[in-house]
N, CA, C and O atoms as a Tinker XYZ file with bonds, in Angstrom:
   492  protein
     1  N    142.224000   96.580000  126.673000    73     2
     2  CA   140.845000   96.090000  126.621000    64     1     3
     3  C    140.067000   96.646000  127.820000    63     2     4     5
     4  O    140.664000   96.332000  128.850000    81     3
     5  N    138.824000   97.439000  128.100000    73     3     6
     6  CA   137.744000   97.859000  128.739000    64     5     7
     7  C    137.914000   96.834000  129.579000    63     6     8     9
     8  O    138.366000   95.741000  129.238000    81     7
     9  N    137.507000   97.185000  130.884000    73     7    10
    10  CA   137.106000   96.321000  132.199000    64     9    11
    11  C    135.373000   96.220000  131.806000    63    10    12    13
    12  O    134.672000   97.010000  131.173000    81    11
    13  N    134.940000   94.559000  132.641000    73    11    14
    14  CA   133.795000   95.027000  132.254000    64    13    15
    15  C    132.640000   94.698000  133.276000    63    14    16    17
    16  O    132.720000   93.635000  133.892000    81    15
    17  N    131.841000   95.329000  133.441000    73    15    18
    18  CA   130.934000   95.010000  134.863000    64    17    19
    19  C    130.072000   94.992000  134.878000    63    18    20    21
    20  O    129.528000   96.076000  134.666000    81    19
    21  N    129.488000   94.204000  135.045000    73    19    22
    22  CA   127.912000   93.585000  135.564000    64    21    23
    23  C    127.195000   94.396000  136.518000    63    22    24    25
    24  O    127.838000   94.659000  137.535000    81    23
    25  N    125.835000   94.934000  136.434000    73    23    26
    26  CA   125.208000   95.641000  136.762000    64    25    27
    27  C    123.807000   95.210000  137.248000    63    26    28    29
    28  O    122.906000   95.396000  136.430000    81    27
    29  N    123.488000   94.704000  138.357000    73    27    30
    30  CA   122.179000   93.776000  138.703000    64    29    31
    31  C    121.600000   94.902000  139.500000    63    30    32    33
    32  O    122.195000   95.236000  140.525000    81    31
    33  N    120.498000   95.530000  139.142000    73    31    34
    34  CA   119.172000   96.440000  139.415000    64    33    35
    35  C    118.140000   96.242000  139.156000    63    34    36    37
    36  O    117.839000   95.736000  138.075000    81    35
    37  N    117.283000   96.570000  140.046000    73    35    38
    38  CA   115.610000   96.041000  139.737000    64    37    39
    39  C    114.906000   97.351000  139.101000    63    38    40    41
    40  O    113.980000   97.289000  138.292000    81    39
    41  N    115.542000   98.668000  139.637000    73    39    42
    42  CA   114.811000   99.966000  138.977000    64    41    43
    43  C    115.664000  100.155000  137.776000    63    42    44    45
    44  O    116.888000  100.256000  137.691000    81    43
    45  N    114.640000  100.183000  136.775000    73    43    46
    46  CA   114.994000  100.245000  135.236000    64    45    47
    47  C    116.117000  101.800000  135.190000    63    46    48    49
    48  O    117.253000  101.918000  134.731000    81    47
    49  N    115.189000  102.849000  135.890000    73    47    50
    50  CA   116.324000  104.097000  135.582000    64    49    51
    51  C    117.086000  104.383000  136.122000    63    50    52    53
    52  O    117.568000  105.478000  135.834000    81    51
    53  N    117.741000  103.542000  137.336000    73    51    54
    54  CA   118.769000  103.904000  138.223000    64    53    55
    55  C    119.585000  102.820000  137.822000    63    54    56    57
    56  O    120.746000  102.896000  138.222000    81    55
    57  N    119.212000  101.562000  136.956000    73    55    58
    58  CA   119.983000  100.559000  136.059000    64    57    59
    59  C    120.759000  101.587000  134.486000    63    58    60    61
    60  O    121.806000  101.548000  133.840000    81    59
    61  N    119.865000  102.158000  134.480000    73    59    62
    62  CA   120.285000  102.827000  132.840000    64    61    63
    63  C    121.175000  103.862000  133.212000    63    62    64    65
    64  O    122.153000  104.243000  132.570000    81    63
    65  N    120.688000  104.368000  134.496000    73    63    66
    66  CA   122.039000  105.680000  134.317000    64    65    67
    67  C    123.189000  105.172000  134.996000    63    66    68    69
    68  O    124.206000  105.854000  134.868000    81    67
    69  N    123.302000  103.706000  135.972000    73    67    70
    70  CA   124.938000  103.608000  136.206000    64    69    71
    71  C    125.382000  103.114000  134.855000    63    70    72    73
    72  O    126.503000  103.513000  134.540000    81    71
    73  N    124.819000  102.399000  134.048000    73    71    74
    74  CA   125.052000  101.608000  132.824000    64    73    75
    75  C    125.867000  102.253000  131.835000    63    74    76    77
    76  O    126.828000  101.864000  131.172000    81    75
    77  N    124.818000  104.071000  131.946000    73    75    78
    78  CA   124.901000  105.300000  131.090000    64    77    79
    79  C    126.514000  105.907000  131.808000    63    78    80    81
    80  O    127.477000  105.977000  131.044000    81    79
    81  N    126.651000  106.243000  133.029000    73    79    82
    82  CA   127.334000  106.154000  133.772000    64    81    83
    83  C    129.532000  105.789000  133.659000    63    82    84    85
    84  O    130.626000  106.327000  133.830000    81    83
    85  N    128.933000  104.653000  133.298000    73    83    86
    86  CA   129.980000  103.525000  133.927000    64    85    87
    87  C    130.938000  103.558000  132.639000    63    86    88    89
    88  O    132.164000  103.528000  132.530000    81    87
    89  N    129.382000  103.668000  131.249000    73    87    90
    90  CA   130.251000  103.211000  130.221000    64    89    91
    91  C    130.769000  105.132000  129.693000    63    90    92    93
    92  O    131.604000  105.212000  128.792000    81    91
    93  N    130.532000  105.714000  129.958000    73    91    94
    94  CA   131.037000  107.112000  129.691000    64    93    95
    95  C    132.195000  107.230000  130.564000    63    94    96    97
    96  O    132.530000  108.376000  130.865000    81    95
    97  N    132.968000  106.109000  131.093000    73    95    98
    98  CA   134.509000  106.188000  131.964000    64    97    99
    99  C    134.922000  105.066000  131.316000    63    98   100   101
   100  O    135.938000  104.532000  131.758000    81    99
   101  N    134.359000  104.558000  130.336000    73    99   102
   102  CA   135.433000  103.864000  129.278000    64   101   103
   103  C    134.984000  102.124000  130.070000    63   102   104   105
   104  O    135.697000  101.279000  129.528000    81   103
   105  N    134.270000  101.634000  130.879000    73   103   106
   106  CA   134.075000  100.710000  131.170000    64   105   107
   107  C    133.174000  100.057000  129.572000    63   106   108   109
   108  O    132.753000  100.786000  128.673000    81   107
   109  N    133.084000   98.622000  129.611000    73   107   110
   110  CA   132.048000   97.724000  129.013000    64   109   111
   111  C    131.020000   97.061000  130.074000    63   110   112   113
   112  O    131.362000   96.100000  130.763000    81   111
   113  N    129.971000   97.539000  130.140000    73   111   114
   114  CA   128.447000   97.424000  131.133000    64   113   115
   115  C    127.509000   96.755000  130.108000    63   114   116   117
   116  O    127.140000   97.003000  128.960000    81   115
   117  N    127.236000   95.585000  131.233000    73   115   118
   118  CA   126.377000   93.936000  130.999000    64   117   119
   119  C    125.074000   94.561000  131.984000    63   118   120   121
   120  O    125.281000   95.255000  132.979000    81   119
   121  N    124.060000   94.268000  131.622000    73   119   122
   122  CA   123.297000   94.428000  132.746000    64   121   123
   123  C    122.047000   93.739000  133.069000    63   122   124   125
   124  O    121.354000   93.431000  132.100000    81   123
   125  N    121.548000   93.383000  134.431000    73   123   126
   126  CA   120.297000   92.566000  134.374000    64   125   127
   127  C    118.693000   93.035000  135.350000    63   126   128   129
   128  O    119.082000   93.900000  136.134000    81   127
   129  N    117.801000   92.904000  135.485000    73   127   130
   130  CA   117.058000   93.588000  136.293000    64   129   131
   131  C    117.005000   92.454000  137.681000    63   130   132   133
   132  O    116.400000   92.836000  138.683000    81   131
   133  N    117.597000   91.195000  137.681000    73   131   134
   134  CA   117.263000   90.294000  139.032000    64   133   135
   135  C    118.709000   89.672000  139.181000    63   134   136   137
   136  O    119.746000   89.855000  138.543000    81   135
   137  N    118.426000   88.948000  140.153000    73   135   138
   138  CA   119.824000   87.771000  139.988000    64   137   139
   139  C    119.361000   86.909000  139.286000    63   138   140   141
   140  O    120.324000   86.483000  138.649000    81   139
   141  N    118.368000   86.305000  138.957000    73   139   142
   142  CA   118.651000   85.312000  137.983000    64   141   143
   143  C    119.020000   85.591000  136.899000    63   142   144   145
   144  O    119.746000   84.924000  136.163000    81   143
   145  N    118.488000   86.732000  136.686000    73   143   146
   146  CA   119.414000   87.115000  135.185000    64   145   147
   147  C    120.882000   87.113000  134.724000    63   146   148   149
   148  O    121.377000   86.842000  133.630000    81   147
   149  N    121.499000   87.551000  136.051000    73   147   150
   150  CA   122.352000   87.829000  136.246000    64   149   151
   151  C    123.240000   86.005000  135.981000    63   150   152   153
   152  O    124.162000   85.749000  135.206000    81   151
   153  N    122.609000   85.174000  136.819000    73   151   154
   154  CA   123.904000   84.304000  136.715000    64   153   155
   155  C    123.226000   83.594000  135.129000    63   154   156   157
   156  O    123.636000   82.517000  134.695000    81   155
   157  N    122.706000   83.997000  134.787000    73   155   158
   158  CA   122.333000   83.512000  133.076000    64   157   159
   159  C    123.428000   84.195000  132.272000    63   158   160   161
   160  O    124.209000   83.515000  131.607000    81   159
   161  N    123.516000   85.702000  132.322000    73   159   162
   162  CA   124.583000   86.202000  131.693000    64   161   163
   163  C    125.729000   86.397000  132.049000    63   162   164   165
   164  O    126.573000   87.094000  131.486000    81   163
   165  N    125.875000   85.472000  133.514000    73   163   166
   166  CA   127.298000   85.361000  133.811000    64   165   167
   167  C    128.055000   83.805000  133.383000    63   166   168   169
   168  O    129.200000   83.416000  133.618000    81   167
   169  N    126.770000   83.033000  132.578000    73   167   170
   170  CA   127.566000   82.042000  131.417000    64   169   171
   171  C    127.756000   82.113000  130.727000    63   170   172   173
   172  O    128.386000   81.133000  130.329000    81   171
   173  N    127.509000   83.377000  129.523000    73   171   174
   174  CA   128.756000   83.900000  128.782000    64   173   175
   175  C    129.074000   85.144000  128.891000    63   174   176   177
   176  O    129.019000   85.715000  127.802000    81   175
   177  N    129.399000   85.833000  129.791000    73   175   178
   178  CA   130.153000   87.057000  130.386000    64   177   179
   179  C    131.103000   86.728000  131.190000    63   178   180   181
   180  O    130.769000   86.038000  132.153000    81   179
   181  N    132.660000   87.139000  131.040000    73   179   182
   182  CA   132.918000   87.314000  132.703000    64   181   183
   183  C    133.799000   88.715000  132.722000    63   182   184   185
   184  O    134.778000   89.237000  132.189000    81   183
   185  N    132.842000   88.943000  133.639000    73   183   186
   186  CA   132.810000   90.483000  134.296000    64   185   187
   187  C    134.368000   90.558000  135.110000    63   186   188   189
   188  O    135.117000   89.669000  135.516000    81   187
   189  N    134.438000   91.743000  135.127000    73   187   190
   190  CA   136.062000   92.200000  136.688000    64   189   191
   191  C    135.501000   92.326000  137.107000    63   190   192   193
   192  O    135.742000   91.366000  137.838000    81   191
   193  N    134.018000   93.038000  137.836000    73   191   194
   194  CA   133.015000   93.597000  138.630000    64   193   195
   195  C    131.613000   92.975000  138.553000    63   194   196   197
   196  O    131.286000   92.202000  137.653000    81   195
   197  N    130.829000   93.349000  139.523000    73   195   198
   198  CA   129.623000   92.573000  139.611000    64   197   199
   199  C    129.222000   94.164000  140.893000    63   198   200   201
   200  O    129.844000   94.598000  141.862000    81   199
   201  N    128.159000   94.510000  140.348000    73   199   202
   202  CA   127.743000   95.646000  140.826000    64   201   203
   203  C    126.267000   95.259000  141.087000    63   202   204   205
   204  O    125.428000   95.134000  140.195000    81   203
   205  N    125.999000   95.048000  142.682000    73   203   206
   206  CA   124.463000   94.548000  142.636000    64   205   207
   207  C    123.638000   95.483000  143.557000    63   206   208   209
   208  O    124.136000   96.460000  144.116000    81   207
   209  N    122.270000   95.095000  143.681000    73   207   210
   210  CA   121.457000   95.412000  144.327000    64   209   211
   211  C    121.340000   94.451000  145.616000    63   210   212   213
   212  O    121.991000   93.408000  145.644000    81   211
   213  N    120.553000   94.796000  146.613000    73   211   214
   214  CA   119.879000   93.353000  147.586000    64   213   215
   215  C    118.586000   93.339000  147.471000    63   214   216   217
   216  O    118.485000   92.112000  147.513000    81   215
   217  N    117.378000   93.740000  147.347000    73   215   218
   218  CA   116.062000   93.608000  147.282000    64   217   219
   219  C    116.052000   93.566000  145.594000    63   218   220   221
   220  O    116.437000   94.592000  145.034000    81   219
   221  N    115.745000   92.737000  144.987000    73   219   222
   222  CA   115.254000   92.675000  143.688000    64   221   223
   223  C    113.835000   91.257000  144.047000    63   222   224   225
   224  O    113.407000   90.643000  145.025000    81   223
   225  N    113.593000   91.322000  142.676000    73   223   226
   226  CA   112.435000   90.113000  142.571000    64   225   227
   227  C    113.469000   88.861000  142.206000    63   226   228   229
   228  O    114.684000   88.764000  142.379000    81   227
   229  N    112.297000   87.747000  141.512000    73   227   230
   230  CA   112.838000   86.325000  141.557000    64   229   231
   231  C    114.341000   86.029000  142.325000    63   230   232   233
   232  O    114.482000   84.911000  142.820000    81   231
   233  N    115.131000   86.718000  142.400000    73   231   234
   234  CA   116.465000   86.293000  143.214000    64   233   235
   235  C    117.151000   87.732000  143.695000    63   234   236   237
   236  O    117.683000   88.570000  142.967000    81   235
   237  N    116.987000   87.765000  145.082000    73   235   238
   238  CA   117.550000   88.722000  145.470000    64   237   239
   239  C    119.323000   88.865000  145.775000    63   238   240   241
   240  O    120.031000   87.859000  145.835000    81   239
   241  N    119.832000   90.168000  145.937000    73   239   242
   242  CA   121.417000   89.995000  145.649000    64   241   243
   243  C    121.763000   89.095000  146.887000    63   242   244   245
   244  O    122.815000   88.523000  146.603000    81   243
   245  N    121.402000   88.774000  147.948000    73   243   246
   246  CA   121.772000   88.185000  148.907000    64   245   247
   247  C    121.878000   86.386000  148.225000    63   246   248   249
   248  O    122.939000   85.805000  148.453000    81   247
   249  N    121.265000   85.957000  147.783000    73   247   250
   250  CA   120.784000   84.494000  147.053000    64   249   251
   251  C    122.339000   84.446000  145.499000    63   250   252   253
   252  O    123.064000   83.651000  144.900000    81   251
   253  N    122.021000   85.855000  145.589000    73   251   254
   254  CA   122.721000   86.109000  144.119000    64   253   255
   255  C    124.764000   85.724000  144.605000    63   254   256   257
   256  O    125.614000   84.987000  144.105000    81   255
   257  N    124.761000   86.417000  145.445000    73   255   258
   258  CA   126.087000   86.615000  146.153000    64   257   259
   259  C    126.324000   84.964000  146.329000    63   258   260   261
   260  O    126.858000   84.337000  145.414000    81   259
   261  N    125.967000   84.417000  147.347000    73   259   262
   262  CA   126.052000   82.875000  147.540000    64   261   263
   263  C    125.872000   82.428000  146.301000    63   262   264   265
   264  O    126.965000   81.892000  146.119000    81   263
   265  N    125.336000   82.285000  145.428000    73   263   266
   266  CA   125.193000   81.651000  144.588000    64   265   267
   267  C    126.108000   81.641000  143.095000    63   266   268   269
   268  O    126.070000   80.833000  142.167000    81   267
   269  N    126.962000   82.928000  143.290000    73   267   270
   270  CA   128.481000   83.347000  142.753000    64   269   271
   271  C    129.671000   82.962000  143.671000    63   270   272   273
   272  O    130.772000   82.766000  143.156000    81   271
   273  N    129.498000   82.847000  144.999000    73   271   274
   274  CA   130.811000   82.297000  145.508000    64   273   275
   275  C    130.754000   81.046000  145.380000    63   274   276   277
   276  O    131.710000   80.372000  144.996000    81   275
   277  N    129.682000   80.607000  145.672000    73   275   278
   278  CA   130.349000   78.984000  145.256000    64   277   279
   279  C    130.438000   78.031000  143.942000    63   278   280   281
   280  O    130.512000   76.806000  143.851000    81   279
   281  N    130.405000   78.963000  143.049000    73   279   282
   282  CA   130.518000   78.530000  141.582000    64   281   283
   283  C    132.079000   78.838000  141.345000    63   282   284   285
   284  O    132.434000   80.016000  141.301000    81   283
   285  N    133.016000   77.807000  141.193000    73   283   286
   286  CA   134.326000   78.106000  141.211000    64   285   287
   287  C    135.015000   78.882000  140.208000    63   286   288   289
   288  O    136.181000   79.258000  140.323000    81   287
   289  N    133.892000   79.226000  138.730000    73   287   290
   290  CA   134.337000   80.312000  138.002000    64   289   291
   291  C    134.058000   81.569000  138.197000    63   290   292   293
   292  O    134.515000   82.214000  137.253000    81   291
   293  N    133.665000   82.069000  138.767000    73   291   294
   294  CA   132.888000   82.834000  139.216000    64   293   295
   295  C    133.155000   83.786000  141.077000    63   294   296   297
   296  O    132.729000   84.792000  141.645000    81   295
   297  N    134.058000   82.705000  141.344000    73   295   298
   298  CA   133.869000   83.068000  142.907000    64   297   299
   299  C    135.184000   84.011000  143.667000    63   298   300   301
   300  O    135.457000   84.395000  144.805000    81   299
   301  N    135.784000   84.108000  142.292000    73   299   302
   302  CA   136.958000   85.450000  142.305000    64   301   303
   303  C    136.531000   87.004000  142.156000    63   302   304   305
   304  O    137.214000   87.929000  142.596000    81   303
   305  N    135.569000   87.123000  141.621000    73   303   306
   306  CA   134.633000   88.438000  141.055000    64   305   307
   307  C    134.901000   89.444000  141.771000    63   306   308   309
   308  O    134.430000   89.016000  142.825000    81   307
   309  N    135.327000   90.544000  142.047000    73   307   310
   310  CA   134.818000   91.536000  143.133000    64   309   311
   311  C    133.126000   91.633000  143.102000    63   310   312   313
   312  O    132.679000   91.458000  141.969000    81   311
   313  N    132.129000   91.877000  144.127000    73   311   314
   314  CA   131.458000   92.111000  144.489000    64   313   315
   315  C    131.188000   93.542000  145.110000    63   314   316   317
   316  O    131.992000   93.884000  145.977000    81   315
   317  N    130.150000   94.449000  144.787000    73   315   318
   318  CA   129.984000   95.632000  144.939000    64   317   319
   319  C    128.378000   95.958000  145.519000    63   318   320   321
   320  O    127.556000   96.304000  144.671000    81   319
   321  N    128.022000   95.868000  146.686000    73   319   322
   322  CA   126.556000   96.289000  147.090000    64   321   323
   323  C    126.268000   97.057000  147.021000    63   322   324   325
   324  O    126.781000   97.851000  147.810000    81   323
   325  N    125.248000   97.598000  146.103000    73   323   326
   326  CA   124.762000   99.041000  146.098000    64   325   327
   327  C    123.316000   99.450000  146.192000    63   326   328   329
   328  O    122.562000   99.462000  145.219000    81   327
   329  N    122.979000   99.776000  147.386000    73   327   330
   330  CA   121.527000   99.009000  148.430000    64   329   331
   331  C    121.338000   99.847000  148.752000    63   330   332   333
   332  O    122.218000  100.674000  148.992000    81   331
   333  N    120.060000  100.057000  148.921000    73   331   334
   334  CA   119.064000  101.261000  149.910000    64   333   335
   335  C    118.956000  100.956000  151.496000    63   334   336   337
   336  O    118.882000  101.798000  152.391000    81   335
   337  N    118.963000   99.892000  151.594000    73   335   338
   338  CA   118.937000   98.357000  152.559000    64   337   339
   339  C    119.439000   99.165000  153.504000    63   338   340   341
   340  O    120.253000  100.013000  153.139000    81   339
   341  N    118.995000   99.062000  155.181000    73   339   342
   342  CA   119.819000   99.783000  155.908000    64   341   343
   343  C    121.421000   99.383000  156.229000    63   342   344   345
   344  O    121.605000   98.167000  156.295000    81   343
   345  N    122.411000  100.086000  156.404000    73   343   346
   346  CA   123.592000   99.397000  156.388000    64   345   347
   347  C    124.296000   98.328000  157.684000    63   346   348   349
   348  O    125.114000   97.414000  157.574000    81   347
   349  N    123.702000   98.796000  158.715000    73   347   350
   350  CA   123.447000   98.800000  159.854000    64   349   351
   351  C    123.154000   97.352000  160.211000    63   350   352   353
   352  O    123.768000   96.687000  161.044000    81   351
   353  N    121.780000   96.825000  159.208000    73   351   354
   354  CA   121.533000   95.391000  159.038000    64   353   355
   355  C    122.384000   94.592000  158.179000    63   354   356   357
   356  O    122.733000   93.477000  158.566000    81   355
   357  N    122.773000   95.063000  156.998000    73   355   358
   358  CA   122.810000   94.246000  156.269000    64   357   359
   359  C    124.715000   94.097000  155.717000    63   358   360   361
   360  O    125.276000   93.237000  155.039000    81   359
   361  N    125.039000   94.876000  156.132000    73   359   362
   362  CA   126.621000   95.266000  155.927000    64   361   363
   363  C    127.610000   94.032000  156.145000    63   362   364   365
   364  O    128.595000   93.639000  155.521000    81   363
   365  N    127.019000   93.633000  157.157000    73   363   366
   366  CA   128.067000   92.892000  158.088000    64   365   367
   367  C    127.583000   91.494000  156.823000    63   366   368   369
   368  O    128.429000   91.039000  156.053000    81   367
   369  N    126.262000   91.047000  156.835000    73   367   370
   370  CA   125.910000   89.899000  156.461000    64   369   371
   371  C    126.226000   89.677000  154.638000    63   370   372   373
   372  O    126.131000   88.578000  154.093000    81   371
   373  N    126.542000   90.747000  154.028000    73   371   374
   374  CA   126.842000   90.881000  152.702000    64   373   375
   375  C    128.451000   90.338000  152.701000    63   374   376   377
   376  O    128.881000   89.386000  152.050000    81   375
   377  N    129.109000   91.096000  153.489000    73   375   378
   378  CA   130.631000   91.276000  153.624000    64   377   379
   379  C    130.949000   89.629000  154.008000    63   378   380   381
   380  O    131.977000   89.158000  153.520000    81   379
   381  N    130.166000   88.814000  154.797000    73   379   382
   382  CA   129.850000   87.558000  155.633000    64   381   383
   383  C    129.915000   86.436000  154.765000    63   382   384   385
   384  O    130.575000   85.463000  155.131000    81   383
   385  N    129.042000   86.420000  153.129000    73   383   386
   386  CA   128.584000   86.141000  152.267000    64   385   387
   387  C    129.130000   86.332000  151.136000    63   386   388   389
   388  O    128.607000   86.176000  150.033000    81   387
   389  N    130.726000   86.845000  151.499000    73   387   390
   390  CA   131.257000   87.205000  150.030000    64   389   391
   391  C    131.817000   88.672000  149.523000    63   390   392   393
   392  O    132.961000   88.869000  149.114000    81   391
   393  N    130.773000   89.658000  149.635000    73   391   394
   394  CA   130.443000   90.953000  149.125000    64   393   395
   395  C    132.056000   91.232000  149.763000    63   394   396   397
   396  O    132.581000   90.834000  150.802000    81   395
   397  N    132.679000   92.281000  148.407000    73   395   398
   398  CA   133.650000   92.763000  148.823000    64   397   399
   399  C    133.613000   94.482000  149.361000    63   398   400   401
   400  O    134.528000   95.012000  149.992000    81   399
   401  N    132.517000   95.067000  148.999000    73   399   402
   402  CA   132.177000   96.217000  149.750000    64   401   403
   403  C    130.830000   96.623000  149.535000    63   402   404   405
   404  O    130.111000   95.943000  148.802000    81   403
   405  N    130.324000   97.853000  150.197000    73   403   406
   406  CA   129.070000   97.959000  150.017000    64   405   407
   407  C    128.697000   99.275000  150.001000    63   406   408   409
   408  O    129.057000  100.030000  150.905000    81   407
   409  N    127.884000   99.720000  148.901000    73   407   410
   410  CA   127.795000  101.534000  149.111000    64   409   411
   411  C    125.940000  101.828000  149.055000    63   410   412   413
   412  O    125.092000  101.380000  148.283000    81   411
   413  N    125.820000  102.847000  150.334000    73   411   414
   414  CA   124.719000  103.112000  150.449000    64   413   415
   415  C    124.312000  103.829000  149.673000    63   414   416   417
   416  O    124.901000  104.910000  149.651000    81   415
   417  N    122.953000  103.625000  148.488000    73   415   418
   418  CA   122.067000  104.605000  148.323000    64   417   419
   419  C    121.527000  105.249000  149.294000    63   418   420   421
   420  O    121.396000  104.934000  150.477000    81   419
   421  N    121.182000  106.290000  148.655000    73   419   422
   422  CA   121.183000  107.099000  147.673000    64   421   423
   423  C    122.688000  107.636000  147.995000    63   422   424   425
   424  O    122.901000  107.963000  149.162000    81   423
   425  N    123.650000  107.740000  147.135000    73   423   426
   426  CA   125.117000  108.253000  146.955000    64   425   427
   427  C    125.164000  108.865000  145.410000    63   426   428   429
   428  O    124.119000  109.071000  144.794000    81   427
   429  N    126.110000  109.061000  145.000000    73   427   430
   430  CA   126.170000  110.058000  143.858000    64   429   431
   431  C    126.863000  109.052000  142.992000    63   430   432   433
   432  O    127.631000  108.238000  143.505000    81   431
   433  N    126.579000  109.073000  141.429000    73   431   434
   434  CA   127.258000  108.441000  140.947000    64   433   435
   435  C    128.579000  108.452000  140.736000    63   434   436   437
   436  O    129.073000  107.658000  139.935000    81   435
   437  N    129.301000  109.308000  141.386000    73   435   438
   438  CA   130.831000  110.100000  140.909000    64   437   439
   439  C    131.124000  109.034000  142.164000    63   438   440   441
   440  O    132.079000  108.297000  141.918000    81   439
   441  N    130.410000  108.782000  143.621000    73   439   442
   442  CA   130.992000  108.294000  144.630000    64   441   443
   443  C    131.184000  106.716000  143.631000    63   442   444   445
   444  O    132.166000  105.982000  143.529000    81   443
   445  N    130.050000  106.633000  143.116000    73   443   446
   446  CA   129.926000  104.660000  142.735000    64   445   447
   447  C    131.146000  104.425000  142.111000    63   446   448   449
   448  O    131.880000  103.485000  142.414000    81   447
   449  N    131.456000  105.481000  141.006000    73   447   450
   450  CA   132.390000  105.092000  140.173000    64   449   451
   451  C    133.713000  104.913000  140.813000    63   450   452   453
   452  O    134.483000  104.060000  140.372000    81   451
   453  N    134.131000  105.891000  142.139000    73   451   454
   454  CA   135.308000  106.109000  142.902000    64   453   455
   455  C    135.297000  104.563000  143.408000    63   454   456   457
   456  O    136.414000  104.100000  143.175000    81   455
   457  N    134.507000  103.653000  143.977000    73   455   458
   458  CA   134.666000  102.814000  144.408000    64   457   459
   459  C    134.811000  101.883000  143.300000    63   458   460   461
   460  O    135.909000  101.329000  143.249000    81   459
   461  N    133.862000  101.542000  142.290000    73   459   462
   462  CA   134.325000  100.638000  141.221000    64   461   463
   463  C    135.636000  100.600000  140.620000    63   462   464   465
   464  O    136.125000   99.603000  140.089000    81   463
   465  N    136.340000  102.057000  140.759000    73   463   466
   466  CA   137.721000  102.381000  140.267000    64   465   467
   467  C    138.588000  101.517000  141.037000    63   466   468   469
   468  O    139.294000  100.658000  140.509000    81   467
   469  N    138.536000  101.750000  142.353000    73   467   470
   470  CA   139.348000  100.783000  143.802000    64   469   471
   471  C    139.336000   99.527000  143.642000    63   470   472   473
   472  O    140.325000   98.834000  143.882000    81   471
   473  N    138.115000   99.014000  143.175000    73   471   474
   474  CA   137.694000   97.857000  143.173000    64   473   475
   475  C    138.555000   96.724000  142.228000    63   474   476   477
   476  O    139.177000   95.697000  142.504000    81   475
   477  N    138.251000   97.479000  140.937000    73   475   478
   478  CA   139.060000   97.166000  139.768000    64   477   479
   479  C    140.363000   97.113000  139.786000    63   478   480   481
   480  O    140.954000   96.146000  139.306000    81   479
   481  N    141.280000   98.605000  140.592000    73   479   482
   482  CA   142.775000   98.431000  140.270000    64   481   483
   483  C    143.248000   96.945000  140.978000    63   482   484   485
   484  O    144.119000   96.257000  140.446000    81   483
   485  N    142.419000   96.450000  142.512000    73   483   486
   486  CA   142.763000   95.393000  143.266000    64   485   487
   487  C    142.481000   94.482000  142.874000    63   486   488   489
   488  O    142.721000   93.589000  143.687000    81   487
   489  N    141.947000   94.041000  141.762000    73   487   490
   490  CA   141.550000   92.816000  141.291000    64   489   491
   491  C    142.547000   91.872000  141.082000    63   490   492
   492  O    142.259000   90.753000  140.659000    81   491
């Protein structure tokens, strides 16, 4: 059975091509443009992965993260930051909050997938 991962992005075409992406390596890709969306379709989804953003609208991944660890179905997930956000700031406080790693945009999608791969075998 496909692993399957959740994809929280606020830019519609950098949402469609990991989506486009993810599922051309045999993954099954859920996807939302905020966190609230996200924990809406994480009551009937459950993802191996959770692949987010940190600056989105109505709920940003930072709100989003807390708000998946302490939901006890939910609070096993790997977590994956994938942020423009400087790393510098925000690295430490993601990782602090849950996040099990974090990859800077702009990176290549071949890098995203190398890490979602890692991510997944350790689950």
């Amino acid at each position: 059975m496909p692993k399957q991962i959740l994809i929280v992005e606020d830019t519609a075409d950098l949402r469609h091509n990991i989506v486009e992406v993810l599922s051309m390596e045999g993954f099954t890709v859920s996807d939302s443009a905020n966190g609230e969306e996200a924990l809406v379709l994480l009551e009937t989804i459950n993802p191996d992965l959770i692949i987010t953003d940190l600056l989105m609208p109505k709920m940003n991944g930072f709100d989003l993260i807390q708000n998946i660890r302490q939901n006890i179905q939910w609070k096993n997930i790997p977590i994956l930051v994938f942020s423009a956000t400087p790393p510098i700031e925000n690295e430490k406080r993601v990782l602090e909050l849950g996040a099990n790693s974090y990859l800077k945009k702009p990176s290549t999608l071949e890098a995203l997938v190398d890490v979602v791969n890692k991510l997944i075998e350790h689950e």
